[in-house]
mmCIF file of N, CA and C in Angstrom:
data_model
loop_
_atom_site.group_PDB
_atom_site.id
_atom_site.type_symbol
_atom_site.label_atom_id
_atom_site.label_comp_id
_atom_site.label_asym_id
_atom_site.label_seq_id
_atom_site.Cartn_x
_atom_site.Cartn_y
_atom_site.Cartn_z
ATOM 1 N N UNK A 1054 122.117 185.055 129.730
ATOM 2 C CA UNK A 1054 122.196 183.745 130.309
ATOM 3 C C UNK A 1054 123.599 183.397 130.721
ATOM 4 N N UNK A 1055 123.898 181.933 131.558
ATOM 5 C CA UNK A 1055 124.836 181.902 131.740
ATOM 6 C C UNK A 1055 125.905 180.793 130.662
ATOM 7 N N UNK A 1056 126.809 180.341 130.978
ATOM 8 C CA UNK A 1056 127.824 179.854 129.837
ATOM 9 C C UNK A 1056 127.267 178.494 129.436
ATOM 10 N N UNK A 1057 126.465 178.005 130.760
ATOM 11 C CA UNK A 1057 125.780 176.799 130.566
ATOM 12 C C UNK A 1057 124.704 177.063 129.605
ATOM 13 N N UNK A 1058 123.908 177.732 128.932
ATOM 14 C CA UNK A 1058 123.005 178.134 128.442
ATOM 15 C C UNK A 1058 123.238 178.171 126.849
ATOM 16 N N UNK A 1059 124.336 178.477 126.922
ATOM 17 C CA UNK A 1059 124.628 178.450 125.356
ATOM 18 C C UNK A 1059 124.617 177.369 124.911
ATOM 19 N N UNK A 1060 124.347 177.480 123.870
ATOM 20 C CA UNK A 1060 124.022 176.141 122.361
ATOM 21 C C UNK A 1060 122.559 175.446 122.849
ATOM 22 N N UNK A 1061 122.085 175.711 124.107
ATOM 23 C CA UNK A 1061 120.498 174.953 124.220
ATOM 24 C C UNK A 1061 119.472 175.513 123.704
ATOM 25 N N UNK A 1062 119.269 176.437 122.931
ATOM 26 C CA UNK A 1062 118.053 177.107 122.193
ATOM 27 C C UNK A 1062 117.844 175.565 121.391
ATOM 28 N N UNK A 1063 116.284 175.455 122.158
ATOM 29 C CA UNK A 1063 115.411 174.689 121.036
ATOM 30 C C UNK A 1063 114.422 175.675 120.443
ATOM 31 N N UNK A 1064 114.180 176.808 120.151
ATOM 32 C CA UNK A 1064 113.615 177.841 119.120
ATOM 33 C C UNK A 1064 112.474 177.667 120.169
ATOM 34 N N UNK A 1065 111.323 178.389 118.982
ATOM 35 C CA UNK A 1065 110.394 178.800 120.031
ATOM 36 C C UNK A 1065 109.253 178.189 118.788
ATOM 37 N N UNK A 1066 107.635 178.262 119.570
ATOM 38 C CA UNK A 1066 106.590 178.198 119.038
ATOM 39 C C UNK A 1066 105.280 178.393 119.031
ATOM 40 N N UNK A 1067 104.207 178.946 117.871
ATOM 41 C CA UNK A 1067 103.111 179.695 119.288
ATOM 42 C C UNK A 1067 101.953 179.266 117.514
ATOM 43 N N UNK A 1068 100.914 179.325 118.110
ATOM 44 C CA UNK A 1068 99.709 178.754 117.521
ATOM 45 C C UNK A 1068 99.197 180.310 117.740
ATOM 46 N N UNK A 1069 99.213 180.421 115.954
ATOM 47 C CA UNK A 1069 97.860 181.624 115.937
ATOM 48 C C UNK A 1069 96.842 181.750 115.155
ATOM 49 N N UNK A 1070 96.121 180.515 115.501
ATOM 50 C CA UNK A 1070 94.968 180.740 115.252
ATOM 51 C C UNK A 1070 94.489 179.818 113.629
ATOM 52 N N UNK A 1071 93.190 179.447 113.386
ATOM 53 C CA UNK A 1071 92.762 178.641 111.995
ATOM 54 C C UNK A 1071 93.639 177.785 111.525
ATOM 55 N N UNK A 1072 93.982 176.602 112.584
ATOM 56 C CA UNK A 1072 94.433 175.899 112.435
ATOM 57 C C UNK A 1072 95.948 175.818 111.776
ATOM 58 N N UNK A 1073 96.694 176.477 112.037
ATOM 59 C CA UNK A 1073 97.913 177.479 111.960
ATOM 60 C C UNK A 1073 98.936 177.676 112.891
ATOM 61 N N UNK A 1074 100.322 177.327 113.314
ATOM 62 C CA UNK A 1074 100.901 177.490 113.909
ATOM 63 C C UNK A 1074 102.414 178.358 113.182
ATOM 64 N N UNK A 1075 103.449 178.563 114.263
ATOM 65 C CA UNK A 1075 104.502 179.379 113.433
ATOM 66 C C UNK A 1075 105.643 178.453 114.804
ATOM 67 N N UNK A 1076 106.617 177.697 114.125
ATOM 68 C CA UNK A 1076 107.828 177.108 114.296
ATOM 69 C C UNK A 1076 109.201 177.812 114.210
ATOM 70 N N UNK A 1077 109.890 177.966 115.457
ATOM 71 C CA UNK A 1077 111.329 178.616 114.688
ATOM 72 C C UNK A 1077 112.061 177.613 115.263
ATOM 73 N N UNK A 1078 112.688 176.773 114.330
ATOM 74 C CA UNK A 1078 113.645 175.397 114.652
ATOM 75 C C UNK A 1078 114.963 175.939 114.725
ATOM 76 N N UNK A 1079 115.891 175.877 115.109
ATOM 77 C CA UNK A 1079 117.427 176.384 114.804
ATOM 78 C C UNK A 1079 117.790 175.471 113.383
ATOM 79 N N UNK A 1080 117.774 174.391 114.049
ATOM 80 C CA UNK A 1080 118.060 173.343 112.562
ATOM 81 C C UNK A 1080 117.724 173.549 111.721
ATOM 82 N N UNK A 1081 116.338 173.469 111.852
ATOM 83 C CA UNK A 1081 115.310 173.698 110.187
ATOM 84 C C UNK A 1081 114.962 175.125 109.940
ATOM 85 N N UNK A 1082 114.916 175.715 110.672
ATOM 86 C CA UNK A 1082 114.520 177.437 109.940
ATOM 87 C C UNK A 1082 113.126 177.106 110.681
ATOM 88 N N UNK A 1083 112.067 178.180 109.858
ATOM 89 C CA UNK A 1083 110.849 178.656 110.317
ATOM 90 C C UNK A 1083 110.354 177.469 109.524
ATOM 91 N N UNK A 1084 109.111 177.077 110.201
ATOM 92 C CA UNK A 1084 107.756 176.194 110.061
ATOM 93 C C UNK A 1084 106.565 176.905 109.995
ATOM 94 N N UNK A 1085 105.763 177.087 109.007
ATOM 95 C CA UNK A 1085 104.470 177.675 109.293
ATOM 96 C C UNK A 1085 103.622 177.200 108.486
ATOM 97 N N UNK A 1086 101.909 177.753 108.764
ATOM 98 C CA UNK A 1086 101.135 177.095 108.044
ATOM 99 C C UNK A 1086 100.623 176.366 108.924
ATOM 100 N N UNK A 1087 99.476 175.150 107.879
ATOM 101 C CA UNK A 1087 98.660 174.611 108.412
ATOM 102 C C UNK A 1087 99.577 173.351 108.576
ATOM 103 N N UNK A 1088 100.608 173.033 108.015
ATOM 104 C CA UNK A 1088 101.495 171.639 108.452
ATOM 105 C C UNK A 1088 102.104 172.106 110.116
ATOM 106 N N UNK A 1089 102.731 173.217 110.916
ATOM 107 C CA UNK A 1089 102.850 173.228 111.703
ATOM 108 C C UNK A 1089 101.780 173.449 112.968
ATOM 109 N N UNK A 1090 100.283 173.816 112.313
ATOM 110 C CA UNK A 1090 99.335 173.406 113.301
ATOM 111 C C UNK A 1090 98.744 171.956 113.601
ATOM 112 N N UNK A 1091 99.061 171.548 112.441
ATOM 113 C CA UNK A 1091 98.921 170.005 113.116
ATOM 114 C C UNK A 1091 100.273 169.671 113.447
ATOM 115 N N UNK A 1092 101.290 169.990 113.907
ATOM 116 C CA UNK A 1092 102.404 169.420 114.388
ATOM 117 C C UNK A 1092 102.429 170.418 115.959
ATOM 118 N N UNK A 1093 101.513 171.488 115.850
ATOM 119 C CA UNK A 1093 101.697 172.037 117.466
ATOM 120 C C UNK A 1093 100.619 170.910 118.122
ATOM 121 N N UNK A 1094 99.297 170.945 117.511
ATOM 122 C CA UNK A 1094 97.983 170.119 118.041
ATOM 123 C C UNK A 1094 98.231 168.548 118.448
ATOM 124 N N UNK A 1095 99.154 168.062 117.694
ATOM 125 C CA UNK A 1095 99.909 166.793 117.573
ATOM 126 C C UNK A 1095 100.758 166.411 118.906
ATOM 127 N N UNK A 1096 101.885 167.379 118.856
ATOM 128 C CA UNK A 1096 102.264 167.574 120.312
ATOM 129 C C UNK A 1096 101.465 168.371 121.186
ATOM 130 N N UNK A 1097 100.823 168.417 121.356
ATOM 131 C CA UNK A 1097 99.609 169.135 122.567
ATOM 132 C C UNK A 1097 99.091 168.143 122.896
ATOM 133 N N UNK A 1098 98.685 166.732 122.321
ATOM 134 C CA UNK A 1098 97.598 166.330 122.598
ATOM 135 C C UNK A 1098 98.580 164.616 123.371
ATOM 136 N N UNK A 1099 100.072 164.618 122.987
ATOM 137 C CA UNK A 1099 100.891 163.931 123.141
ATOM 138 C C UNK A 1099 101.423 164.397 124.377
ATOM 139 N N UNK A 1100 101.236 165.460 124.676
ATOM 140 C CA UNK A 1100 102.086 165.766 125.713
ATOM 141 C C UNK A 1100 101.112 165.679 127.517
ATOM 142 N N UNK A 1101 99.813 165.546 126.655
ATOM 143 C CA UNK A 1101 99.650 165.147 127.823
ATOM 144 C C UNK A 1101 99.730 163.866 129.169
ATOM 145 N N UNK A 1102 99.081 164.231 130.157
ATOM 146 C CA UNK A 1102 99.367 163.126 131.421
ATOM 147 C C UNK A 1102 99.340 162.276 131.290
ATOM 148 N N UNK A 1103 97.849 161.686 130.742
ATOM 149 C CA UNK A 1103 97.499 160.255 131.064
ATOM 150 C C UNK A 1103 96.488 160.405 129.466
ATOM 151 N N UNK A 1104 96.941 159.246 129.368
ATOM 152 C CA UNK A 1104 96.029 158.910 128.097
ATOM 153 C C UNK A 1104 94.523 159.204 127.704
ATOM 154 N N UNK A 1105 94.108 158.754 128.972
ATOM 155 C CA UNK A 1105 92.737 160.001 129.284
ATOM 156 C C UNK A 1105 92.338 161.526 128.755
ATOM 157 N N UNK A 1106 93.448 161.682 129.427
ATOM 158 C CA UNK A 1106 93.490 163.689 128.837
ATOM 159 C C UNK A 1106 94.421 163.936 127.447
ATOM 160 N N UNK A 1107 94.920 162.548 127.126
ATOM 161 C CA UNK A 1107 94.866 163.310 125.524
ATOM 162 C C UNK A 1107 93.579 162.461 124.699
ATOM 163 N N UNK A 1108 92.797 161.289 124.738
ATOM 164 C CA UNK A 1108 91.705 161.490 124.105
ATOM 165 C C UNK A 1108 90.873 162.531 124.662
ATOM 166 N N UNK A 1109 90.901 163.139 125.860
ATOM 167 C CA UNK A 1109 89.757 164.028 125.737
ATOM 168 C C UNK A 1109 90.401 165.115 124.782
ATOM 169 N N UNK A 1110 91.603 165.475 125.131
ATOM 170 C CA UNK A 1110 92.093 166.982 123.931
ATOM 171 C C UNK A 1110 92.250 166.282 122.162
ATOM 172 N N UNK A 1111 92.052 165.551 122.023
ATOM 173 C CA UNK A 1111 91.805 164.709 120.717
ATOM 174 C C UNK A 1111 90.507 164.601 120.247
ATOM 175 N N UNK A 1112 89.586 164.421 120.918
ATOM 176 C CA UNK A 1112 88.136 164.327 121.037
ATOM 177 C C UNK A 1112 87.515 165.987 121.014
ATOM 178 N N UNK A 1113 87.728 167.018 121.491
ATOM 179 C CA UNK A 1113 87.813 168.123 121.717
ATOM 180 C C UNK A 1113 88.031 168.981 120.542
ATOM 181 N N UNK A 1114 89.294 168.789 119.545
ATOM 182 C CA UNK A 1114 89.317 169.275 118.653
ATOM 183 C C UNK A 1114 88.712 168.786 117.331
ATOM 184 N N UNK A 1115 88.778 167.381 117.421
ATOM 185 C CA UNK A 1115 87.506 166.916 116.651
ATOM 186 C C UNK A 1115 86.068 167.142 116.373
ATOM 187 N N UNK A 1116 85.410 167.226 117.730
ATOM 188 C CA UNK A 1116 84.232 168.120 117.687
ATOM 189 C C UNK A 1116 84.231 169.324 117.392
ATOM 190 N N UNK A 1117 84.981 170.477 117.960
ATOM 191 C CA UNK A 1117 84.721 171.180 116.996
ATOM 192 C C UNK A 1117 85.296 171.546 116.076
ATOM 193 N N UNK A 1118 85.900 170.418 114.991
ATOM 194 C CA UNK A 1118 86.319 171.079 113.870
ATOM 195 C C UNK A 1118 84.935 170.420 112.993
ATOM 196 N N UNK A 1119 84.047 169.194 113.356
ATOM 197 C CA UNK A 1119 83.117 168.867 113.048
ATOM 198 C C UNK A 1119 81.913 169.897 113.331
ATOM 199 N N UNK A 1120 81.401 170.747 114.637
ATOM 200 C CA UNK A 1120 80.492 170.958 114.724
ATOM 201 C C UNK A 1120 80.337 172.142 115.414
ATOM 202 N N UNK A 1121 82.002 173.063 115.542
ATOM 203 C CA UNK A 1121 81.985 174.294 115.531
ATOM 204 C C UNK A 1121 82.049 174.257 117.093
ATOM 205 N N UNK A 1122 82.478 176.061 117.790
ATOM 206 C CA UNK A 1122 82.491 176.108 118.538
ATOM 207 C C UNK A 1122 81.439 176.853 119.277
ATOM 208 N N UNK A 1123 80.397 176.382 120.049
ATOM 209 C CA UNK A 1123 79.090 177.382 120.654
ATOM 210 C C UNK A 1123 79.450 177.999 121.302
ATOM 211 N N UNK A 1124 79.220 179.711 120.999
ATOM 212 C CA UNK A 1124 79.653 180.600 121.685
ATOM 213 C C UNK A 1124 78.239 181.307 122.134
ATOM 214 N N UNK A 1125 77.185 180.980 122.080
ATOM 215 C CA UNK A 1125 75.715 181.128 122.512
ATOM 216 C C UNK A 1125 75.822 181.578 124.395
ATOM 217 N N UNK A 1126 76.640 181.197 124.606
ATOM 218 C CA UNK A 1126 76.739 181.283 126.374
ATOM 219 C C UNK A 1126 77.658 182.199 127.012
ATOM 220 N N UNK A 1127 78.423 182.999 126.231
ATOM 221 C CA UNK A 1127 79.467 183.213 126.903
ATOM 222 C C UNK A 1127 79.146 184.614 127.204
#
């Protein structure tokens, strides 16, 4: 990168899976577990457009953590 680039690492972050994410903060160190999948799902559902499309991605994971995901079709 270039000289401008240095000191801007905001770390990185990636969701894998059962409600589970993995955090690498510079500040704080690593995040993992089920406290950083609700803090990826949290901001996912915040980050969206319009208030609309985060109750639907709010609504979305609610159902199926209530009633599973039908995979009958795919």
């Amino acid at each position: 990168g270039s000289a401008a680039d240095v000191g801007s690492d905001k770390g990185s972050a990636a969701y894998v899976g059962s409600d589970k994410a993995v955090f690498d903060v510079p500040i704080l160190g690593p995040l993992t577990g089920f406290g950083a999948g609700v803090l990826w799902k949290s901001y996912e559902t915040y980050s969206q457009f319009s208030f609309r499309n985060q109750c639907l991605v709010a609504s979305d994971w609610l159902r199926t953590k209530l009633f599973g995901r039908d995979i009958s079709r795919v």
